[in-house]
XYZ file of N, CA and C in Angstrom:
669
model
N 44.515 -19.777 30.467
C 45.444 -20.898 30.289
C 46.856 -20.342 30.341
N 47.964 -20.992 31.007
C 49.095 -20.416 31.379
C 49.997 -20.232 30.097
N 50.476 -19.278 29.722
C 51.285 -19.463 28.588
C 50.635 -18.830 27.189
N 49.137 -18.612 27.413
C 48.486 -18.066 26.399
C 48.738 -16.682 26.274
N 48.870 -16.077 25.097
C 48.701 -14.942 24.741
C 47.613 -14.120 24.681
N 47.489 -12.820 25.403
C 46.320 -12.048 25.519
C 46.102 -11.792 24.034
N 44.366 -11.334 23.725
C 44.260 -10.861 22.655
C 44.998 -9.790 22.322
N 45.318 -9.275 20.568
C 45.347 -7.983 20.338
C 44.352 -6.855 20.863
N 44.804 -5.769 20.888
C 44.182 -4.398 21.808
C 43.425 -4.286 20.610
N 42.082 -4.538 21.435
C 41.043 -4.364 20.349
C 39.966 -5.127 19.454
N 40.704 -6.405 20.183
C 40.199 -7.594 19.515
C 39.302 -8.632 20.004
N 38.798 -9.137 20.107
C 36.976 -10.093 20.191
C 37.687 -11.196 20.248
N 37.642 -11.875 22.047
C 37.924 -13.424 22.170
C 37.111 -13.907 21.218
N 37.961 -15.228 20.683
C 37.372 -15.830 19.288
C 36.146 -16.361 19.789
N 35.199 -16.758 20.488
C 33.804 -17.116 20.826
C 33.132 -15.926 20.306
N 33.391 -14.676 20.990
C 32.989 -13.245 20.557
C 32.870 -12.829 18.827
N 34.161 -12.979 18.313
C 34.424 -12.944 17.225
C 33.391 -13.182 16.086
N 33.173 -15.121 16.278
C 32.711 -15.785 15.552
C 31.245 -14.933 15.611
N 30.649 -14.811 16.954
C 29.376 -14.657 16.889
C 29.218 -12.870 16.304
N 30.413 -12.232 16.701
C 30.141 -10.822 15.488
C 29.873 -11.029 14.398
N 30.978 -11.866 13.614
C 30.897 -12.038 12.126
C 29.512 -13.027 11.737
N 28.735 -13.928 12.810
C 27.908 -14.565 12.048
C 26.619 -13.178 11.913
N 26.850 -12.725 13.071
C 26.009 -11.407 13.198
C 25.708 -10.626 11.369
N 26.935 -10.284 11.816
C 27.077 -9.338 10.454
C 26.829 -10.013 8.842
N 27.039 -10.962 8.957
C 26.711 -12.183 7.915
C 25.022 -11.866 7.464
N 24.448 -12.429 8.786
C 22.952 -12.192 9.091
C 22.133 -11.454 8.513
N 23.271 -9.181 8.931
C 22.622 -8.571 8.840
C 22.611 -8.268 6.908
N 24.033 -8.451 6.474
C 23.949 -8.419 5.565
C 23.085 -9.264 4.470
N 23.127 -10.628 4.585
C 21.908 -11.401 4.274
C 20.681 -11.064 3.674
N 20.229 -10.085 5.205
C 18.983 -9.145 5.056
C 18.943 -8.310 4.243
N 19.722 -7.318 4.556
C 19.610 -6.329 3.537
C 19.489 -6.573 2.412
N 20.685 -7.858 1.708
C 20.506 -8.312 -0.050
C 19.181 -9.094 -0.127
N 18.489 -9.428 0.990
C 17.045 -9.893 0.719
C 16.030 -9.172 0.228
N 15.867 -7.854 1.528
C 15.265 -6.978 1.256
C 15.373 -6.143 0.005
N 16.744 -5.948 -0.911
C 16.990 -5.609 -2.022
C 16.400 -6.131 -3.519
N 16.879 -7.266 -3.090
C 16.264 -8.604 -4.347
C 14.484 -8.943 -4.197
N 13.991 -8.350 -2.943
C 12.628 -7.878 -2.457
C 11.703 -6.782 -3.177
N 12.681 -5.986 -3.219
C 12.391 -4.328 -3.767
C 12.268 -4.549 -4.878
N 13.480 -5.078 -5.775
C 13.374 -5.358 -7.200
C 12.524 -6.112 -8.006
N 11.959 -7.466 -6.818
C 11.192 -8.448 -8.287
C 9.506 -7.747 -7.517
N 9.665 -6.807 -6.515
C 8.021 -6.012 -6.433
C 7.987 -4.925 -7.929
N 9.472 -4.535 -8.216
C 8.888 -3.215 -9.278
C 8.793 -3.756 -10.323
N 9.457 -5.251 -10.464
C 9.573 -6.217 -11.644
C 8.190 -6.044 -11.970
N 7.563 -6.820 -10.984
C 6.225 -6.862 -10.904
C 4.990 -5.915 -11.165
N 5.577 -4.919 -10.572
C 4.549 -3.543 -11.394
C 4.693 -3.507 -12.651
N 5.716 -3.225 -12.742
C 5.957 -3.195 -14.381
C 5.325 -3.717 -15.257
N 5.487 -5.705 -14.847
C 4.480 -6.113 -15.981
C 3.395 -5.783 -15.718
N 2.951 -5.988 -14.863
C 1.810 -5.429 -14.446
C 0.858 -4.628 -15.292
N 1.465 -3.618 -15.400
C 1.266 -2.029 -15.929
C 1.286 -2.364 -17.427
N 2.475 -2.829 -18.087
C 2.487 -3.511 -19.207
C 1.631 -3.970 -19.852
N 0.930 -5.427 -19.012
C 0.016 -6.682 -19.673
C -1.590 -5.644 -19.290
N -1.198 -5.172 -18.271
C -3.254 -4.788 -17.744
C -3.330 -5.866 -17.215
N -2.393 -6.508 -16.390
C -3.032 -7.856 -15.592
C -1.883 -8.433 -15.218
N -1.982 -9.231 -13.864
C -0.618 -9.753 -13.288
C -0.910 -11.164 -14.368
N -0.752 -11.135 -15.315
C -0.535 -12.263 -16.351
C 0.842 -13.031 -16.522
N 2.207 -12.446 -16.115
C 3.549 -13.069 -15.721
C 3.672 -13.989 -14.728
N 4.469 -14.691 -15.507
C 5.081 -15.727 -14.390
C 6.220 -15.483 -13.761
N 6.517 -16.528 -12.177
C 7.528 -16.336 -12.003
C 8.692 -16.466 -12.488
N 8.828 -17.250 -13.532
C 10.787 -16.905 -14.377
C 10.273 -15.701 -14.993
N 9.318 -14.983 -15.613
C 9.370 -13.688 -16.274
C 9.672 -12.926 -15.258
N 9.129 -13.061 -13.879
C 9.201 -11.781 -12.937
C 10.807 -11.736 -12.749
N 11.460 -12.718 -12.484
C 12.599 -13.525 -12.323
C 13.544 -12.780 -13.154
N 13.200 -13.034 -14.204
C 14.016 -12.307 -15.602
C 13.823 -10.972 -15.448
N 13.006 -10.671 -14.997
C 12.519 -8.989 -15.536
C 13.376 -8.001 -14.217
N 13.712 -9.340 -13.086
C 13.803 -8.320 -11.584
C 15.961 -8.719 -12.228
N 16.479 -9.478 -12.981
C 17.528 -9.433 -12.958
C 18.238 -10.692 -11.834
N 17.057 -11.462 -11.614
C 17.578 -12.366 -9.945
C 17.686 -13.853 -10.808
N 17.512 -14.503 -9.463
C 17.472 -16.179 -9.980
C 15.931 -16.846 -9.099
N 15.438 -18.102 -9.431
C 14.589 -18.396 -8.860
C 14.958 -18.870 -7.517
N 16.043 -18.935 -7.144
C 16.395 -19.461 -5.865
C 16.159 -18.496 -4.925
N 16.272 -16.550 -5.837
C 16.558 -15.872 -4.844
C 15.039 -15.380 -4.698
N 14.217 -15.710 -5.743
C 13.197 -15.058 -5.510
C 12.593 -16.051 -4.691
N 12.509 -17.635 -4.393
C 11.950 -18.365 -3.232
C 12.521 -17.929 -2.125
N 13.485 -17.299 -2.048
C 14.161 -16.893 -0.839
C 13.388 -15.726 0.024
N 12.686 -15.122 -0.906
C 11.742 -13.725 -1.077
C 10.446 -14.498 -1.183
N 9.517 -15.207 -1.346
C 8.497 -15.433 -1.791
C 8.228 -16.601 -1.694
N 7.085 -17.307 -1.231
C 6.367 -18.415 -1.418
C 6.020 -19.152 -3.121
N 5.522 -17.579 -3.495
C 4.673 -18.146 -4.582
C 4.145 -16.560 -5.304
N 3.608 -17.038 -6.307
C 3.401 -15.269 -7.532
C 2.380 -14.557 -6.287
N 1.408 -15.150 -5.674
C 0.509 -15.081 -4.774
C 0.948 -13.690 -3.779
N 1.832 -13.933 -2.749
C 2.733 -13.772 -1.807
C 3.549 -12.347 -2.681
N 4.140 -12.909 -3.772
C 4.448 -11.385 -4.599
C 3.669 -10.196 -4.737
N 2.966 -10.653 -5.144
C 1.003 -9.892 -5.397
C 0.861 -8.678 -3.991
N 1.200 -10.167 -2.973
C 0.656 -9.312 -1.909
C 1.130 -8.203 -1.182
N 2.667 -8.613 -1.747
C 4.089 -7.274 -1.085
C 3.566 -6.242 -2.361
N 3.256 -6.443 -3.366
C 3.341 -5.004 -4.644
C 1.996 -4.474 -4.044
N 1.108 -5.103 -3.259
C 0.140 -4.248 -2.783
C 0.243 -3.059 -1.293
N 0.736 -3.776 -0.651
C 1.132 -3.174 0.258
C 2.405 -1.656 -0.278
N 3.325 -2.533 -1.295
C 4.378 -1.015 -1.247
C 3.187 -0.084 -1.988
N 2.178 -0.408 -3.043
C 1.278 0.853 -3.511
C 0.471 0.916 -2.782
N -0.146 0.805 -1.479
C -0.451 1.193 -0.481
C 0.402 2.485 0.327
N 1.586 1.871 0.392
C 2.113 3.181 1.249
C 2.666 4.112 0.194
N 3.214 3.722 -1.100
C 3.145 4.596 -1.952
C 1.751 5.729 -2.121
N 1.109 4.606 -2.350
C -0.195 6.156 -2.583
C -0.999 6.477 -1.372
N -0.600 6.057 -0.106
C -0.553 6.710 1.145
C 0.205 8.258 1.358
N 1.649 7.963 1.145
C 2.664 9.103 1.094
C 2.254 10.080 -0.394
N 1.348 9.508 -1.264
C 1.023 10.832 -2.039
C -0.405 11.577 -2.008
N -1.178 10.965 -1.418
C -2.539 11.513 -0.449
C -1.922 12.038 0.504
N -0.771 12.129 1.005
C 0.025 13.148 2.115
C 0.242 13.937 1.529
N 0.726 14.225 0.580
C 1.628 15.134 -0.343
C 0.450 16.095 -0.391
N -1.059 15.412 -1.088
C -1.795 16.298 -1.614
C -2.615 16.817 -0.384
N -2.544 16.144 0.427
C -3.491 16.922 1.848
C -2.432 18.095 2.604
N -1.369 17.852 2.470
C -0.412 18.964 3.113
C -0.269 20.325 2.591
N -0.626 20.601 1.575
C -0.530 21.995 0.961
C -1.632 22.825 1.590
N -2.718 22.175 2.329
C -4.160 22.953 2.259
C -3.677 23.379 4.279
N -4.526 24.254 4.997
C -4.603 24.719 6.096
C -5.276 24.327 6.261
N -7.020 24.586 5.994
C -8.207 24.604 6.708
C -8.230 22.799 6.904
N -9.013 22.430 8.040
C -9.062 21.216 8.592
C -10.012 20.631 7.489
N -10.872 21.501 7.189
C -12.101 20.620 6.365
C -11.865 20.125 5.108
N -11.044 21.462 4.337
C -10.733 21.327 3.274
C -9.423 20.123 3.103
N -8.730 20.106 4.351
C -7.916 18.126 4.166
C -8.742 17.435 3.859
N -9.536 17.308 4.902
C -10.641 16.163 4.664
C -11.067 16.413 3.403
N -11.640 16.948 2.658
C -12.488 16.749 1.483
C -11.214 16.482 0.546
N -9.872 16.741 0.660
C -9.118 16.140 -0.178
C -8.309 15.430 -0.049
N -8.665 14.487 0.829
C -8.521 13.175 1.647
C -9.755 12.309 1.183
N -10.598 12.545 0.938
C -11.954 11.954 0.536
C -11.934 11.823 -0.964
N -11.499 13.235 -1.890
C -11.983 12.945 -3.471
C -10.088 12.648 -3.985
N -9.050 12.547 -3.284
C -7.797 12.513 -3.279
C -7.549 11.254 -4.464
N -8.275 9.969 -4.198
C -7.805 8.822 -4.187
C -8.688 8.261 -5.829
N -9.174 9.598 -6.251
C -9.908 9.095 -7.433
C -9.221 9.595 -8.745
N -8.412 10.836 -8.006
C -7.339 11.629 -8.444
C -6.405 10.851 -9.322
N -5.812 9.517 -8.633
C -5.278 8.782 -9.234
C -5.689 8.223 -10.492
N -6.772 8.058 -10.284
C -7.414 7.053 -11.470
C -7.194 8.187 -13.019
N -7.286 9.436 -12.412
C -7.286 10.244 -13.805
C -5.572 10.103 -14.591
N -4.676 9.720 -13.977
C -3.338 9.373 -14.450
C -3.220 8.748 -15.665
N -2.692 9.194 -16.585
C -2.650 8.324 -18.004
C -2.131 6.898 -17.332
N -3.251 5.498 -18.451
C -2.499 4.720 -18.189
C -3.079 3.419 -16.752
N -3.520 4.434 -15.618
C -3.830 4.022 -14.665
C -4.799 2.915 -14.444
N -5.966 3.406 -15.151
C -7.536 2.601 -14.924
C -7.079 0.974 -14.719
N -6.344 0.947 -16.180
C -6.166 -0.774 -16.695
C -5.585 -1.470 -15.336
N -4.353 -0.589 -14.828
C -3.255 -1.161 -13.764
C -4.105 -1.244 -12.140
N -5.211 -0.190 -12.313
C -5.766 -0.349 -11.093
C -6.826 -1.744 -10.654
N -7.453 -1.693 -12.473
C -8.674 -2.685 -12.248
C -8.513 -4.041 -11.935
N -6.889 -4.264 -12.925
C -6.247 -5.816 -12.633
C -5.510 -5.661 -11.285
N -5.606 -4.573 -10.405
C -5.067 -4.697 -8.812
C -6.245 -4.921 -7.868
N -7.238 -4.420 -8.346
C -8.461 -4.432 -7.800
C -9.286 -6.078 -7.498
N -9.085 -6.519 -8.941
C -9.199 -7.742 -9.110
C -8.518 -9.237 -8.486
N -7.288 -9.136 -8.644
C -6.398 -9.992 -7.694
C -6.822 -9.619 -6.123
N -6.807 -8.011 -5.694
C -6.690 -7.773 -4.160
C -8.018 -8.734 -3.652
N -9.291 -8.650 -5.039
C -11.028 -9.503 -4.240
C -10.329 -10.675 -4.365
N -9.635 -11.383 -4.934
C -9.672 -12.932 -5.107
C -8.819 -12.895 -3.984
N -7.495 -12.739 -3.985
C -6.936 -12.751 -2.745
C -7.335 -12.501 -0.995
N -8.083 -11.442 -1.190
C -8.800 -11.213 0.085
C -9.503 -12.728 0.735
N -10.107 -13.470 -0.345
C -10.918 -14.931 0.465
C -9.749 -15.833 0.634
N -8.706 -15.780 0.131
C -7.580 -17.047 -0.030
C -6.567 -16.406 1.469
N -6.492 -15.490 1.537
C -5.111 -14.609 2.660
C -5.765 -13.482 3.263
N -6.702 -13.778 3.819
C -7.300 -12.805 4.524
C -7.201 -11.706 5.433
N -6.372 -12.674 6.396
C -5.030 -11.658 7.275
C -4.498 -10.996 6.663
N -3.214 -11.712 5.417
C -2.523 -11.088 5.021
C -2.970 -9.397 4.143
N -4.398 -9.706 3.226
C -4.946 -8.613 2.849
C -5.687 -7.517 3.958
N -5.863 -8.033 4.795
C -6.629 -7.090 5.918
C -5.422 -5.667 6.438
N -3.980 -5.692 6.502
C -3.703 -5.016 6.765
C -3.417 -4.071 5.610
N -3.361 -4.640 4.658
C -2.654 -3.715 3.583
C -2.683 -2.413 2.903
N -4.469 -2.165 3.687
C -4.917 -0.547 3.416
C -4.651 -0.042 4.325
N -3.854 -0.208 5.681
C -3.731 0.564 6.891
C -3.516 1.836 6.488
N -2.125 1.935 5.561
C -1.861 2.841 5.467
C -2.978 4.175 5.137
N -3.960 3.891 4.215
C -4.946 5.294 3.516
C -5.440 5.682 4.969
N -6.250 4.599 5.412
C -7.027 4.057 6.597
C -6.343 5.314 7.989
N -5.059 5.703 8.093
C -4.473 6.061 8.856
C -4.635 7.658 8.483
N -4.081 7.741 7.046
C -4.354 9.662 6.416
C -5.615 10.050 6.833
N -6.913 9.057 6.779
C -8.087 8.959 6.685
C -8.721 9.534 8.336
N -7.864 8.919 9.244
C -7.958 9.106 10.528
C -7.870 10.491 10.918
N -6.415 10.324 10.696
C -5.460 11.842 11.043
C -6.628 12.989 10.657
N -7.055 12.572 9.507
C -7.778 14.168 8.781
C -9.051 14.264 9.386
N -9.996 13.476 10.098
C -11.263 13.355 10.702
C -10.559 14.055 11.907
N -9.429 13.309 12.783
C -9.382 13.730 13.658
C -9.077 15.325 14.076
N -8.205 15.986 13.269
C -7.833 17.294 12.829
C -9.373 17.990 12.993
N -10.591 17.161 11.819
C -11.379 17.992 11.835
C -12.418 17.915 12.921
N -12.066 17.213 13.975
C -13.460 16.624 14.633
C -12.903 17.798 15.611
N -11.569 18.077 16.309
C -10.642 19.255 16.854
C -10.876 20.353 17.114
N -11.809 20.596 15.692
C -11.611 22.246 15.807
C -13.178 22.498 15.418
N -14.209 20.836 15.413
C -15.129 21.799 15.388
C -15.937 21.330 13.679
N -15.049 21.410 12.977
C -15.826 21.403 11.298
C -16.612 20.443 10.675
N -16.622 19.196 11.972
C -17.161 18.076 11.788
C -17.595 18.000 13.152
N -19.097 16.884 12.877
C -19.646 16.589 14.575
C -18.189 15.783 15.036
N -18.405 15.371 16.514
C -17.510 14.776 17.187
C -18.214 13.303 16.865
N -17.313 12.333 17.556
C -17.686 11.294 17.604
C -16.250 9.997 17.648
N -16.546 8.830 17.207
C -14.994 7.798 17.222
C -14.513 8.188 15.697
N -13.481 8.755 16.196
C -13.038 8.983 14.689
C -12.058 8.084 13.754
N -11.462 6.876 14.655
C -11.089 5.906 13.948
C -12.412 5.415 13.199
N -13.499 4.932 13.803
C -14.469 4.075 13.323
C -15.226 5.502 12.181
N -15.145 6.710 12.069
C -16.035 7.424 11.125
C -14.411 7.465 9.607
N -13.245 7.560 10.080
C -12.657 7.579 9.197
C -12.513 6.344 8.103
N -13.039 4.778 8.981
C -12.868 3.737 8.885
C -14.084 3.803 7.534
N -14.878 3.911 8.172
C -16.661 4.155 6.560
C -16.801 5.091 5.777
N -15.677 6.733 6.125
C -15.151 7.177 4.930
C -14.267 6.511 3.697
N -13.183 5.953 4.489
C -12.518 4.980 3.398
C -12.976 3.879 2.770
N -14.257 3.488 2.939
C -14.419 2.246 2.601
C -15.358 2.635 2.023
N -16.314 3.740 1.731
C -16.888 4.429 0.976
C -16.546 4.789 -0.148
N -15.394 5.538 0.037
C -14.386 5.792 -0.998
C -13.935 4.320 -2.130
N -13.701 3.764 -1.075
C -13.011 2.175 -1.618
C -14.521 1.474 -2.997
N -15.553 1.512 -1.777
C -16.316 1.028 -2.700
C -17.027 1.820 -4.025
N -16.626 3.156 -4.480
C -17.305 3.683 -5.392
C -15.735 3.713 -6.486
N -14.913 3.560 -5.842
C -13.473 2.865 -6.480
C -13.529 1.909 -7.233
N -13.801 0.988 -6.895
C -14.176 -0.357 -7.230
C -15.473 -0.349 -8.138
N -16.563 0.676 -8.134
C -17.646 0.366 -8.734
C -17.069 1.123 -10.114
N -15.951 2.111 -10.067
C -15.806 2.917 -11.148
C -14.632 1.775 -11.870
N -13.858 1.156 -11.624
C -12.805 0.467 -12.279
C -13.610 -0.946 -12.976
N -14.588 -1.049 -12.004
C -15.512 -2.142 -12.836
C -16.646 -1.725 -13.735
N -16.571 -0.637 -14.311
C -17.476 -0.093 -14.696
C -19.305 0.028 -14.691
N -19.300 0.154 -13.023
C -20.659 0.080 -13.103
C -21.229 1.495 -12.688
N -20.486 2.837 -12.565
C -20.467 3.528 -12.540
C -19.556 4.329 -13.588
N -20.739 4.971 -14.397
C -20.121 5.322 -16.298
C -20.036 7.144 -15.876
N -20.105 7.967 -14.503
C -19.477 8.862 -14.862
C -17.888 9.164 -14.082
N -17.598 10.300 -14.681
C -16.155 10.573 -14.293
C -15.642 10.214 -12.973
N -14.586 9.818 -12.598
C -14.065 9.646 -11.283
C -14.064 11.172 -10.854
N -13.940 12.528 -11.011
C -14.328 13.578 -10.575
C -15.190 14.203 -10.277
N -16.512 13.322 -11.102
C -17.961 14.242 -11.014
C -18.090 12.819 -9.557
N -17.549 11.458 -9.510
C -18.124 10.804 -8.771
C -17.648 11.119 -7.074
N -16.307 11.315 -6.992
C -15.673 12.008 -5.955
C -16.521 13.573 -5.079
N -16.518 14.607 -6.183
C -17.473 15.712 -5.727
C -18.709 15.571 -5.495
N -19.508 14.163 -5.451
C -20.723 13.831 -5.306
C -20.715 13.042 -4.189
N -19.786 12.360 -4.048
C -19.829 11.349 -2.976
C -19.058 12.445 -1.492
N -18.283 13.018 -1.712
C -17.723 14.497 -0.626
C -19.004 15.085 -0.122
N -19.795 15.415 -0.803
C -21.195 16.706 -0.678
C -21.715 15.302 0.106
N -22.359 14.223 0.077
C -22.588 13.067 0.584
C -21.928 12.574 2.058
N -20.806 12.849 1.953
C -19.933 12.593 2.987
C -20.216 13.815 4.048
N -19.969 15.369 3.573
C -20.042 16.403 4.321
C -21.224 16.587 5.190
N -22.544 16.016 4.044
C -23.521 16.243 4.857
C -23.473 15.398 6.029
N -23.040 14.274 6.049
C -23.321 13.138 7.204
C -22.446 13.812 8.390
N -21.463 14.358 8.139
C -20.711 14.877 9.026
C -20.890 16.286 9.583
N -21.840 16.801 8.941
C -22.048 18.555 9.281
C -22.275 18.627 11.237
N -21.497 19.437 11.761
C -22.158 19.350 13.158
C -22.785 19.854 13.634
């Protein structure tokens, strides 16, 4: 237009402009989502850990994360939907510490076997049993209500689980075979003598049950 002034050196025709700043608006948005996200999940452990049971409501979680209920609908459907993010972050939480404990060792086999009795390890944690059994419990009820949503949430073990078959199928210390699908019925092996020990239908130690169910495991795999 004749007579108009060029922008300043440096500066975003205002069409440009607007759509930077809604940009950045956006991204920031996110981030304080994802924040106020983070917080009413540890809210949530907490009581958790506390009661021995997701027994809180949402204004307690609310109160406890420091937010408002507006921000936690902003984050969440429903306590449900909460449930299901605190499972997933202790998923990759105790994913990244079954890493921790499989990384110190060399031999391929010896990952695997502490990749296998790794996850019972936990349970010996002061404190733990109560927080696991009321996670255990919500994850079965939830599993028939959000099925999708629970189906991915063990990827993470599911994946250590892989890696370490595959390592061992490599070099030999294990027969060959699909090692997604053999790592897949290790973990779920694991899972289910998990579950039989937090429900107490299995009355000995999570250590004597781990070194029993490994010797069990090894043999199936000897090549």
């Amino acid at each position: 237009m004749a007579g108009a002034e060029p922008p300043a050196r440096g500066a975003l025709p205002e069409g440009e402009a607007f759509a930077a700043g809604g940009e950045g608006s956006t991204n920031l948005a996110r981030v304080r989502r994802a924040e106020v996200t983070g917080r009413l999940v540890e809210a949530a452990r907490a009581l958790v850990w506390e009661a021995g049971g997701p027994t809180f409501t949402v204004t307690q979680v609310v109160g406890a994360a420091g937010t408002s209920l507006k921000s936690f609908y902003r984050c969440f459907s429903g306590k449900d939907e909460l449930l299901v993010a605190l499972f997933e972050d202790d998923a990759r939480r105790g994913a990244a510490a079954l890493v921790s404990m499989v990384d110190v060792e060399a031999d391929p086999l010896e990952r695997l076997r502490i990749v296998v009795v790794g996850l019972f390890r936990f349970l010996t944690v002061d404190g733990r049993l109560p927080y696991a059994a009321a996670l255990v419990r919500e994850h079965l009820r939830l599993a028939e209500s959000r099925p999708d949503q629970l189906r991915g949430v063990l990827h993470p073990f599911v994946g250590v689980f892989e890696d370490a078959v595959t390592a061992a199928q490599e070099c030999g210390s294990v027969r060959p075979g699909n090692a997604r699908h053999d790592a897949r019925t290790l973990f779920h092996l694991v899972l289910s003598h998990l579950h039989a020990l937090i429900c107490h239908q299995i009355e000995e130690p999570p250590t004597e049950v781990a070194d029993e169910l490994w010797a069990f495991c090894s043999a199936a795999l000897r090549p």
